[in-house]
Amino acid sequence: MANGGKDNGRFRTATLVNWHLLPEVELTPGGFAQMQPAPWPEGIDTMVRFKDALSCEFREAQGLHFYSDDYQFERVWTKPEVYLELLQQFAFVVEPDFSMYLDFPEPLQKWNHYRNQLLGAWWQARGLHVIPSASWADKASFAWTFEGLPERSTVAISTVGCVKGRELYGYFMDGVHELFRQKQPTGLLVYGKLTPDIEKVCWDAGIRYKNFPHTMMGARFLTKKYAGQLAQEDKHNG
């Protein structure tokens, strides 16, 4: 009976950190889940926030992102199996973006990177079209923050909150250059403001890129916008 209680406690503890997902993914030498290269999402022009996923229509024609406050999508970590069917309905899903703020201690930054990689790789193992998402803190994080991202893949980044001040924007562009140096992406999805500096990096690398403007409008606005586009296309084709 005592051993049974101990085993049950170990199982519950392991579930809190999603230990049970690990058999389905490959780990890097540093212990981060390794994602596979993702193809370019042809013909997809809009992404919706995870918080709007349930109210979103035309899911099969839109991407889904997690560029929001962490509390809005913490549940995909605490209950990953529950949301799998919902995520499968979207054209693509961007890897989670648990935060790595500059003022976070490094162990917390690494924990959030671990969570991002594990969920992204597990979703890929379950057949989802997952776009790897790159994020970083300062230059010291470059030693590990891209570990587990695939080389020569479509990659997503978010500029939200990263382009307001000169110093912060400098940290951000340092990371963009390092991402390209380490991983040589073949395509870049930019959520938020697309700056001339980012465009130049893409031009110099000879890769395609697409901008998804940051919006707080939510799923209903995007659904209406997409429905309008369909109507215009049908009218043109007719």
Backbone as JSON, one array per atom type, in Angstrom:
{
  "sequence": "MANGGKDNGRFRTATLVNWHLLPEVELTPGGFAQMQPAPWPEGIDTMVRFKDALSCEFREAQGLHFYSDDYQFERVWTKPEVYLELLQQFAFVVEPDFSMYLDFPEPLQKWNHYRNQLLGAWWQARGLHVIPSASWADKASFAWTFEGLPERSTVAISTVGCVKGRELYGYFMDGVHELFRQKQPTGLLVYGKLTPDIEKVCWDAGIRYKNFPHTMMGARFLTKKYAGQLAQEDKHNG",
  "N": [[0.83, -1.21, 0.0], [1.96, 1.22, 0.83], [4.0, 1.59, -1.09], [2.42, 1.76, -3.32], [1.12, 4.2, -2.88], [3.31, 5.91, -2.98], [4.14, 5.55, -5.63], [1.9, 6.57, -6.95], [2.02, 9.23, -6.14], [4.42, 9.98, -7.38], [3.66, 9.71, -10.05], [1.7, 11.71, -10.27], [3.23, 13.97, -9.77], [5.02, 13.84, -11.94], [3.22, 14.26, -13.99], [2.62, 16.94, -13.7], [4.79, 18.2, -14.87], [4.67, 17.29, -17.39], [5.97, 14.91, -18.04], [5.17, 12.58, -19.26], [4.95, 13.12, -21.94], [7.42, 12.95, -23.07], [8.38, 10.44, -24.21], [7.52, 10.6, -26.85], [8.99, 12.42, -28.23], [12.14, 13.7, -29.5], [15.16, 14.45, -27.81], [17.5, 17.13, -27.41], [21.09, 17.3, -26.81], [21.2, 19.05, -24.64], [18.81, 18.64, -23.4], [16.45, 19.75, -24.38], [13.42, 19.58, -26.28], [13.51, 18.45, -29.62], [12.51, 20.05, -32.52], [11.04, 19.54, -35.79], [11.8, 20.54, -39.21], [9.59, 22.96, -40.64], [7.21, 23.4, -43.25], [6.55, 26.14, -45.55], [3.64, 28.07, -44.92], [1.46, 28.03, -47.24], [-0.75, 30.34, -48.73], [-2.03, 31.29, -46.44], [-3.21, 33.96, -44.66], [-3.96, 35.11, -42.25], [-3.73, 35.06, -38.69], [-4.95, 33.87, -35.57], [-5.41, 34.56, -32.07], [-4.71, 32.27, -29.39], [-6.58, 32.49, -27.31], [-8.86, 33.14, -28.65], [-9.53, 30.92, -30.03], [-11.67, 29.07, -29.72], [-13.93, 30.51, -30.44], [-13.49, 31.06, -33.04], [-14.13, 30.95, -36.52], [-13.74, 29.26, -39.72], [-11.37, 27.87, -39.23], [-9.68, 26.12, -40.53], [-8.48, 27.64, -42.45], [-6.82, 29.46, -41.31], [-4.04, 30.5, -39.25], [-2.8, 29.77, -35.94], [-1.74, 31.42, -33.03], [0.42, 32.08, -30.15], [1.19, 34.48, -29.1], [0.69, 36.11, -26.73], [-0.18, 37.18, -23.38], [1.18, 35.01, -20.93], [-0.58, 33.73, -19.14], [-2.89, 33.41, -20.55], [-2.68, 31.18, -22.1], [-1.69, 29.14, -20.55], [-3.05, 26.85, -19.96], [-2.73, 25.05, -22.08], [-0.41, 23.84, -21.46], [-0.87, 22.71, -18.93], [-2.93, 20.96, -19.48], [-2.41, 19.31, -21.92], [-3.45, 17.3, -23.66], [-6.15, 17.83, -23.78], [-6.59, 20.01, -25.47], [-5.71, 19.28, -27.92], [-7.3, 18.31, -30.09], [-8.68, 20.64, -30.84], [-6.57, 22.32, -31.7], [-5.72, 20.92, -33.92], [-7.46, 21.63, -35.89], [-6.7, 23.93, -37.16], [-4.95, 25.64, -39.85], [-2.23, 25.93, -39.47], [-0.16, 25.86, -36.54], [1.51, 28.01, -34.41], [4.43, 27.47, -32.53], [4.29, 27.43, -28.93], [4.75, 30.41, -26.87], [5.93, 30.9, -24.26], [7.11, 33.2, -21.92], [10.35, 34.84, -22.02], [11.52, 36.99, -20.43], [13.78, 39.77, -20.07], [14.37, 40.41, -17.42], [13.85, 38.09, -16.08], [15.17, 35.42, -14.1], [17.8, 33.25, -15.26], [17.29, 30.38, -14.96], [14.47, 30.33, -14.99], [13.9, 31.41, -17.5], [15.0, 29.36, -19.06], [13.33, 27.25, -18.31], [10.89, 28.05, -19.42], [11.6, 28.04, -22.12], [12.07, 25.32, -22.37], [9.46, 24.36, -21.99], [8.15, 25.51, -24.22], [9.49, 24.18, -26.33], [8.94, 21.47, -25.82], [6.11, 21.22, -26.03], [5.76, 22.12, -28.68], [7.25, 20.23, -30.19], [5.93, 17.9, -29.45], [3.36, 18.35, -30.45], [3.98, 18.33, -33.17], [4.72, 15.63, -33.38], [2.25, 14.53, -33.07], [1.07, 15.06, -35.45], [0.42, 17.7, -36.21], [0.7, 20.75, -38.13], [3.21, 22.57, -37.26], [4.7, 25.63, -36.69], [7.92, 26.47, -35.88], [8.86, 28.68, -33.24], [10.89, 31.39, -32.52], [12.49, 32.85, -29.74], [14.15, 34.99, -27.38], [16.4, 36.26, -24.84], [18.82, 38.13, -23.52], [22.19, 38.49, -24.93], [23.56, 36.47, -23.65], [21.77, 34.41, -23.54], [21.85, 33.28, -26.03], [23.34, 31.01, -26.18], [21.75, 28.86, -25.61], [19.06, 29.35, -26.25], [18.13, 28.87, -28.83], [18.28, 26.22, -29.08], [17.03, 23.14, -30.08], [15.36, 24.18, -31.97], [14.7, 23.71, -35.43], [17.03, 23.49, -38.17], [17.08, 25.32, -41.25], [14.26, 25.91, -41.79], [10.87, 27.11, -41.93], [10.27, 29.77, -39.75], [8.82, 31.45, -36.95], [8.54, 34.73, -35.51], [7.93, 37.21, -32.98], [7.38, 40.66, -32.8], [6.11, 42.17, -30.96], [6.11, 44.46, -28.39], [8.85, 44.66, -28.52], [10.07, 46.59, -30.04], [9.96, 49.18, -29.19], [11.77, 50.76, -27.66], [15.17, 51.98, -28.06], [17.29, 50.49, -26.87], [16.05, 48.03, -26.17], [15.14, 47.23, -28.67], [17.56, 46.9, -29.89], [18.59, 44.64, -28.51], [16.7, 42.86, -29.49], [17.17, 42.8, -32.32], [19.76, 41.84, -32.31], [19.23, 39.22, -31.59], [17.72, 38.36, -33.79], [19.64, 38.37, -35.85], [21.36, 36.42, -34.79], [19.71, 34.19, -34.75], [19.43, 33.73, -37.51], [22.07, 33.19, -38.1], [22.6, 30.83, -36.66], [20.53, 29.01, -37.39], [19.69, 29.32, -40.04], [17.07, 30.01, -41.34], [14.45, 29.24, -43.72], [12.24, 30.64, -44.28], [10.31, 33.35, -42.93], [7.95, 34.19, -40.55], [6.46, 37.04, -39.36], [5.09, 38.32, -36.58], [3.38, 41.14, -35.61], [4.94, 44.4, -35.75], [6.59, 44.86, -38.79], [9.79, 45.6, -39.34], [12.11, 47.72, -41.2], [14.72, 46.77, -40.78], [14.4, 44.04, -40.2], [13.31, 43.21, -42.62], [15.51, 43.67, -44.27], [17.35, 41.78, -43.3], [16.07, 39.44, -44.12], [16.03, 39.84, -46.92], [18.8, 39.89, -47.44], [19.39, 37.26, -46.81], [18.01, 35.98, -48.71], [15.39, 34.92, -48.46], [11.87, 34.16, -48.18], [9.27, 36.11, -46.63], [6.61, 36.92, -44.37], [4.24, 39.17, -43.09], [2.25, 39.36, -40.21], [0.09, 41.41, -38.92], [-0.16, 42.76, -35.61], [-3.06, 42.4, -33.74], [-5.83, 43.33, -31.73], [-8.35, 42.75, -32.2], [-9.58, 40.26, -32.25], [-11.19, 37.02, -32.8], [-13.71, 37.24, -34.07], [-13.63, 39.55, -35.64], [-11.56, 38.87, -37.43], [-12.66, 36.61, -38.63], [-14.86, 37.75, -39.96], [-13.45, 39.38, -41.69], [-12.08, 37.46, -43.2], [-14.23, 36.07, -44.34], [-15.21, 38.09, -45.96], [-13.11, 38.3, -47.79], [-13.29, 35.8, -49.06], [-15.77, 36.11, -50.31], [-15.19, 38.15, -52.14], [-13.29, 36.84, -53.73], [-14.85, 34.77, -54.8], [-16.64, 36.28, -56.3], [-14.9, 37.43, -58.13], [-13.88, 35.16, -59.41], [-16.18, 34.18, -60.46]],
  "CA": [[0.0, 0.0, 0.0], [2.83, 2.38, 0.9], [4.65, 1.76, -2.37], [1.41, 2.23, -4.26], [0.93, 5.63, -2.66], [4.5, 6.62, -3.47], [4.1, 5.52, -7.09], [0.86, 7.49, -7.38], [2.54, 10.57, -5.96], [5.41, 10.23, -8.43], [2.94, 9.9, -11.3], [1.05, 13.02, -10.25], [4.3, 14.97, -9.9], [5.5, 13.77, -13.32], [2.19, 14.84, -14.85], [2.72, 18.39, -13.6], [5.84, 18.68, -15.77], [4.43, 16.62, -18.68], [6.98, 13.86, -18.26], [4.59, 11.54, -20.1], [5.07, 13.49, -23.35], [8.8, 12.79, -23.53], [8.64, 9.3, -25.11], [7.11, 10.88, -28.23], [9.85, 13.44, -28.84], [13.6, 13.53, -29.43], [15.75, 15.51, -27.0], [18.84, 17.58, -27.74], [22.03, 17.01, -25.71], [20.89, 19.9, -23.51], [17.55, 18.23, -22.8], [15.29, 20.4, -24.97], [12.79, 18.79, -27.34], [13.94, 18.84, -30.95], [11.44, 20.18, -33.5], [11.37, 19.23, -37.17], [11.57, 21.67, -40.11], [8.19, 23.18, -41.03], [7.07, 24.02, -44.57], [5.93, 27.45, -45.63], [2.17, 27.94, -44.92], [0.96, 28.66, -48.45], [-2.1, 30.83, -48.83], [-2.61, 31.66, -45.15], [-2.96, 35.38, -44.48], [-4.36, 35.58, -40.94], [-3.54, 34.23, -37.5], [-5.76, 34.27, -34.44], [-4.85, 34.25, -30.76], [-5.26, 31.06, -28.78], [-7.74, 32.82, -26.49], [-10.01, 33.24, -29.54], [-9.61, 29.7, -30.85], [-12.97, 28.42, -29.63], [-14.94, 31.32, -31.12], [-13.02, 31.32, -34.4], [-14.62, 30.16, -37.63], [-12.77, 29.09, -40.8], [-10.11, 27.5, -38.61], [-8.82, 25.42, -41.49], [-7.87, 28.61, -43.35], [-6.1, 30.43, -40.51], [-3.05, 30.02, -38.3], [-3.06, 30.03, -34.52], [-0.5, 31.82, -32.37], [0.43, 32.21, -28.69], [1.88, 35.72, -28.77], [-0.18, 36.78, -25.76], [0.28, 36.96, -22.01], [1.29, 33.57, -20.68], [-1.73, 33.17, -18.42], [-3.98, 33.15, -21.48], [-2.54, 29.86, -22.72], [-1.08, 28.21, -19.61], [-3.82, 25.6, -19.94], [-2.25, 24.05, -23.05], [0.66, 23.13, -20.76], [-1.41, 21.93, -17.82], [-3.82, 19.93, -20.02], [-2.07, 19.3, -23.36], [-4.3, 16.4, -24.44], [-7.5, 18.39, -23.89], [-6.68, 21.0, -26.53], [-5.1, 18.76, -29.15], [-8.29, 18.26, -31.17], [-8.93, 22.02, -31.28], [-5.4, 22.81, -32.45], [-5.63, 20.2, -35.19], [-8.4, 22.2, -36.86], [-6.12, 25.11, -37.8], [-4.03, 25.38, -40.96], [-0.96, 25.72, -38.79], [-0.09, 26.36, -35.17], [2.84, 28.48, -34.04], [4.93, 26.96, -31.26], [3.99, 28.34, -27.81], [5.71, 31.49, -26.61], [6.09, 31.23, -22.85], [7.98, 34.37, -21.96], [11.73, 34.85, -21.55], [11.8, 38.39, -20.2], [15.16, 40.08, -19.71], [14.56, 40.43, -15.97], [13.66, 36.75, -15.51], [16.42, 34.68, -13.88], [18.05, 32.31, -16.35], [16.58, 29.1, -14.84], [13.08, 30.51, -15.39], [13.93, 31.53, -18.95], [15.22, 28.02, -19.63], [12.13, 26.45, -18.08], [9.89, 28.42, -20.41], [12.06, 27.51, -23.4], [11.81, 23.87, -22.31], [8.02, 24.14, -22.21], [7.86, 25.82, -25.62], [10.01, 23.14, -27.21], [8.27, 20.19, -25.59], [4.78, 21.24, -26.63], [5.89, 22.22, -30.13], [7.7, 18.94, -30.74], [4.87, 16.9, -29.23], [2.31, 18.62, -31.43], [4.45, 17.79, -34.45], [4.64, 14.16, -33.3], [0.84, 14.18, -33.2], [0.62, 15.33, -36.81], [0.06, 19.09, -36.47], [1.64, 21.61, -38.84], [3.67, 23.49, -36.23], [5.78, 26.53, -37.08], [8.78, 26.8, -34.74], [8.89, 30.1, -32.86], [12.15, 31.74, -31.87], [12.51, 33.97, -28.82], [15.43, 35.06, -26.68], [16.53, 37.33, -23.85], [20.0, 38.89, -23.9], [23.15, 37.72, -25.7], [23.94, 35.27, -22.91], [20.8, 33.34, -23.82], [22.06, 32.71, -27.36], [24.01, 29.71, -26.04], [20.77, 27.78, -25.44], [17.67, 29.69, -26.56], [17.74, 28.34, -30.13], [18.47, 24.77, -29.05], [15.78, 22.43, -30.32], [14.76, 24.7, -33.21], [15.3, 23.04, -36.59], [17.73, 24.28, -39.17], [16.48, 25.43, -42.58], [12.83, 25.74, -41.6], [10.07, 28.3, -41.67], [10.31, 30.12, -38.33], [8.02, 32.63, -36.59], [8.99, 35.59, -34.43], [7.01, 38.29, -32.65], [8.03, 41.93, -32.46], [5.25, 42.89, -30.02], [6.82, 44.88, -27.19], [10.31, 44.56, -28.69], [10.59, 47.61, -30.95], [9.57, 50.5, -28.69], [12.94, 51.52, -27.22], [16.38, 51.68, -28.81], [18.04, 49.42, -26.24], [15.3, 46.78, -26.3], [15.15, 46.87, -30.08], [18.91, 46.4, -30.17], [18.61, 43.25, -28.06], [15.87, 42.07, -30.39], [17.83, 42.6, -33.61], [20.88, 40.92, -32.06], [18.67, 37.87, -31.62], [17.34, 38.02, -35.17], [20.88, 38.03, -36.57], [21.88, 35.16, -34.26], [18.8, 33.15, -35.26], [19.79, 33.45, -38.9], [23.41, 32.58, -38.12], [22.58, 29.47, -36.13], [19.5, 28.1, -37.92], [19.47, 29.54, -41.47], [15.66, 29.77, -41.71], [14.09, 29.34, -45.13], [11.09, 31.54, -44.35], [10.09, 34.01, -41.65], [6.65, 34.8, -40.25], [6.68, 38.12, -38.4], [3.86, 38.79, -35.95], [3.64, 42.47, -35.08], [5.5, 45.36, -36.7], [7.69, 44.42, -39.65], [10.69, 46.75, -39.46], [13.04, 47.65, -42.34], [15.89, 45.96, -40.42], [14.03, 42.63, -40.38], [13.19, 42.98, -44.06], [16.86, 43.59, -44.84], [17.92, 40.47, -42.94], [15.45, 38.45, -45.0], [16.54, 40.08, -48.28], [20.2, 39.45, -47.51], [19.42, 35.79, -46.75], [17.3, 35.48, -49.88], [14.26, 34.08, -48.07], [10.55, 34.78, -48.18], [8.77, 36.49, -45.32], [5.22, 37.39, -44.36], [3.89, 39.93, -41.89], [0.92, 39.21, -39.62], [-0.01, 42.55, -38.0], [-0.71, 42.54, -34.28], [-4.42, 42.91, -33.62], [-6.59, 42.99, -30.54], [-9.73, 42.67, -32.64], [-10.14, 38.97, -31.9], [-11.57, 36.07, -33.84], [-14.89, 37.63, -34.83], [-13.2, 40.5, -36.67], [-10.79, 38.16, -38.43], [-13.58, 35.75, -39.35], [-15.59, 38.61, -40.86], [-12.5, 39.8, -42.73], [-11.8, 36.33, -44.08], [-15.44, 35.81, -45.09], [-15.25, 39.09, -47.01], [-12.13, 37.93, -48.81], [-13.86, 34.69, -49.81], [-16.83, 36.63, -51.16], [-14.55, 38.87, -53.24], [-12.66, 35.85, -54.61], [-15.91, 34.1, -55.52], [-17.17, 37.24, -57.28], [-13.88, 37.58, -59.17], [-13.8, 33.91, -60.17], [-17.44, 33.97, -61.19]],
  "C": [[0.87, 1.26, 0.0], [3.5, 2.64, -0.43], [3.67, 2.28, -3.42], [1.16, 3.71, -4.12], [2.09, 6.44, -3.17], [4.5, 6.68, -4.99], [3.05, 6.5, -7.63], [1.31, 8.95, -7.23], [3.56, 10.93, -7.01], [4.73, 10.5, -9.77], [2.31, 11.28, -11.37], [2.08, 14.14, -10.39], [4.81, 15.01, -11.33], [4.51, 14.4, -14.28], [2.27, 16.36, -14.84], [3.75, 18.97, -14.57], [5.76, 17.99, -17.13], [5.52, 15.63, -19.05], [6.47, 12.82, -19.26], [4.64, 11.88, -21.59], [6.44, 13.14, -23.93], [9.04, 11.58, -24.43], [8.31, 9.56, -26.57], [8.01, 11.9, -28.93], [11.32, 13.05, -28.7], [14.17, 14.71, -28.66], [17.15, 15.86, -27.53], [19.79, 17.18, -26.61], [21.76, 17.85, -24.46], [19.56, 19.6, -22.85], [16.31, 18.94, -23.32], [14.72, 19.55, -26.1], [13.16, 19.36, -28.7], [12.74, 18.89, -31.89], [11.97, 19.88, -34.89], [11.11, 20.45, -38.06], [10.1, 21.75, -40.54], [8.13, 23.83, -42.4], [6.42, 25.38, -44.48], [4.4, 27.28, -45.7], [1.55, 28.68, -46.11], [-0.49, 29.12, -48.28], [-2.77, 31.23, -47.53], [-2.22, 33.1, -44.83], [-3.33, 35.91, -43.1], [-4.0, 34.56, -39.87], [-4.43, 34.76, -36.4], [-5.06, 33.87, -33.15], [-5.49, 32.98, -30.22], [-6.52, 31.37, -27.98], [-9.01, 32.94, -27.32], [-10.27, 31.96, -30.33], [-11.01, 29.1, -30.86], [-14.05, 29.2, -30.39], [-14.6, 31.58, -32.58], [-13.69, 30.38, -35.4], [-13.53, 30.09, -38.7], [-11.39, 28.73, -40.24], [-9.14, 26.88, -39.59], [-8.09, 26.37, -42.43], [-7.09, 29.68, -42.59], [-5.06, 29.74, -39.63], [-3.46, 30.38, -36.89], [-1.74, 30.37, -33.84], [-0.7, 31.97, -30.87], [1.2, 33.46, -28.26], [0.97, 36.6, -27.92], [0.44, 36.6, -24.38], [0.18, 35.49, -21.65], [0.05, 32.97, -20.02], [-2.87, 32.81, -19.36], [-3.86, 31.8, -22.16], [-1.82, 28.85, -21.83], [-1.77, 26.86, -19.64], [-3.37, 24.59, -20.99], [-1.08, 23.27, -22.46], [0.09, 22.22, -19.69], [-2.31, 20.79, -18.3], [-3.58, 19.78, -21.53], [-3.0, 18.43, -24.2], [-5.68, 17.01, -24.71], [-7.64, 19.28, -25.12], [-6.15, 20.51, -27.87], [-6.08, 18.77, -30.32], [-8.6, 19.65, -31.72], [-7.78, 22.54, -32.14], [-5.3, 22.16, -33.82], [-6.52, 20.8, -36.27], [-7.84, 23.4, -37.6], [-5.13, 24.72, -38.89], [-2.61, 25.16, -40.46], [-1.05, 26.3, -37.39], [1.34, 26.81, -34.91], [3.2, 27.89, -32.68], [4.59, 27.93, -30.12], [5.12, 29.34, -27.55], [5.66, 31.87, -25.14], [7.28, 32.19, -22.72], [9.39, 34.11, -21.43], [12.17, 36.31, -21.36], [13.25, 38.6, -19.74], [15.39, 40.04, -18.2], [14.19, 39.11, -15.3], [15.03, 36.15, -15.2], [16.56, 33.59, -14.94], [17.35, 30.96, -16.17], [15.11, 29.2, -15.26], [12.97, 30.68, -16.9], [14.09, 30.16, -19.61], [14.01, 27.13, -19.44], [11.06, 26.78, -19.11], [10.31, 27.98, -21.81], [11.82, 26.01, -23.47], [10.34, 23.59, -22.61], [7.63, 24.43, -23.66], [8.26, 24.67, -26.53], [9.25, 21.82, -27.04], [6.89, 20.17, -26.23], [4.87, 21.3, -28.15], [6.27, 20.91, -30.76], [6.63, 17.88, -30.58], [3.72, 17.1, -30.2], [2.73, 18.11, -32.8], [4.34, 16.27, -34.47], [3.21, 13.68, -33.45], [0.24, 14.61, -34.53], [0.22, 16.75, -37.12], [1.13, 19.77, -37.32], [2.05, 22.71, -37.87], [4.83, 24.31, -36.77], [6.64, 26.81, -35.85], [8.81, 28.31, -34.5], [10.16, 30.38, -32.08], [11.95, 32.94, -30.95], [13.79, 33.9, -28.0], [15.38, 36.18, -25.66], [17.71, 38.21, -24.25], [20.98, 37.98, -24.64], [23.59, 36.45, -24.98], [23.0, 34.1, -23.2], [21.03, 32.67, -25.17], [22.72, 31.33, -27.3], [23.01, 28.56, -25.96], [19.38, 28.08, -25.99], [17.2, 29.22, -27.93], [17.89, 26.82, -30.19], [17.12, 24.08, -29.16], [15.0, 22.99, -31.51], [15.43, 24.03, -34.39], [16.08, 24.01, -37.45], [16.95, 24.24, -40.48], [14.98, 25.1, -42.54], [12.15, 27.1, -41.66], [10.06, 28.54, -40.16], [9.44, 31.37, -38.12], [8.71, 33.41, -35.48], [7.91, 36.62, -34.16], [7.81, 39.53, -32.27], [7.22, 42.71, -31.42], [6.02, 43.19, -28.73], [8.33, 44.93, -27.32], [10.89, 45.69, -29.53], [10.32, 49.03, -30.46], [10.76, 51.36, -28.29], [14.19, 51.08, -27.95], [17.15, 50.51, -28.21], [17.35, 48.07, -26.41], [15.29, 46.3, -27.74], [16.53, 46.34, -30.5], [19.08, 44.96, -29.73], [17.85, 42.35, -29.04], [16.59, 41.78, -31.71], [19.09, 41.74, -33.46], [20.4, 39.47, -32.15], [18.26, 37.43, -33.01], [18.57, 37.59, -35.96], [21.42, 36.68, -36.09], [21.01, 33.99, -34.7], [19.18, 32.75, -36.67], [21.16, 32.79, -38.97], [23.36, 31.12, -37.7], [21.67, 28.52, -36.91], [19.2, 28.27, -39.4], [18.02, 29.27, -41.9], [15.42, 29.98, -43.19], [12.89, 30.24, -45.35], [10.85, 32.13, -42.98], [8.68, 34.58, -41.58], [6.87, 35.82, -39.14], [5.33, 38.58, -37.86], [4.15, 40.11, -35.26], [4.22, 43.37, -36.16], [6.66, 44.75, -37.47], [8.59, 45.61, -39.91], [11.59, 46.6, -40.69], [14.27, 46.78, -42.04], [15.59, 44.47, -40.6], [13.91, 42.3, -41.86], [14.58, 42.84, -44.7], [17.53, 42.26, -44.53], [17.37, 39.39, -43.87], [15.94, 38.61, -46.45], [17.96, 39.56, -48.42], [20.32, 37.93, -47.51], [18.71, 35.16, -47.95], [16.12, 34.6, -49.55], [12.96, 34.87, -48.13], [10.15, 35.13, -46.75], [7.34, 36.99, -45.46], [4.94, 38.07, -43.02], [2.44, 39.65, -41.48], [0.78, 40.33, -38.59], [-0.65, 42.15, -36.67], [-2.1, 43.16, -34.21], [-5.02, 42.47, -32.31], [-8.06, 42.81, -30.9], [-10.39, 41.33, -32.27], [-10.67, 38.2, -33.09], [-12.76, 36.54, -34.67], [-14.55, 38.6, -35.94], [-12.47, 39.77, -37.8], [-11.67, 37.23, -39.26], [-14.38, 36.57, -40.37], [-14.71, 39.06, -42.02], [-12.26, 38.67, -43.72], [-13.02, 36.01, -44.94], [-15.59, 36.82, -46.24], [-14.28, 38.79, -48.14], [-12.65, 36.8, -49.68], [-14.93, 35.18, -50.78], [-16.25, 37.36, -52.37], [-13.92, 37.91, -54.24], [-13.72, 35.13, -55.43], [-16.48, 34.99, -56.61], [-16.21, 37.38, -58.44], [-13.84, 36.32, -60.06], [-15.06, 33.63, -60.98], [-17.53, 34.83, -62.43]]
}
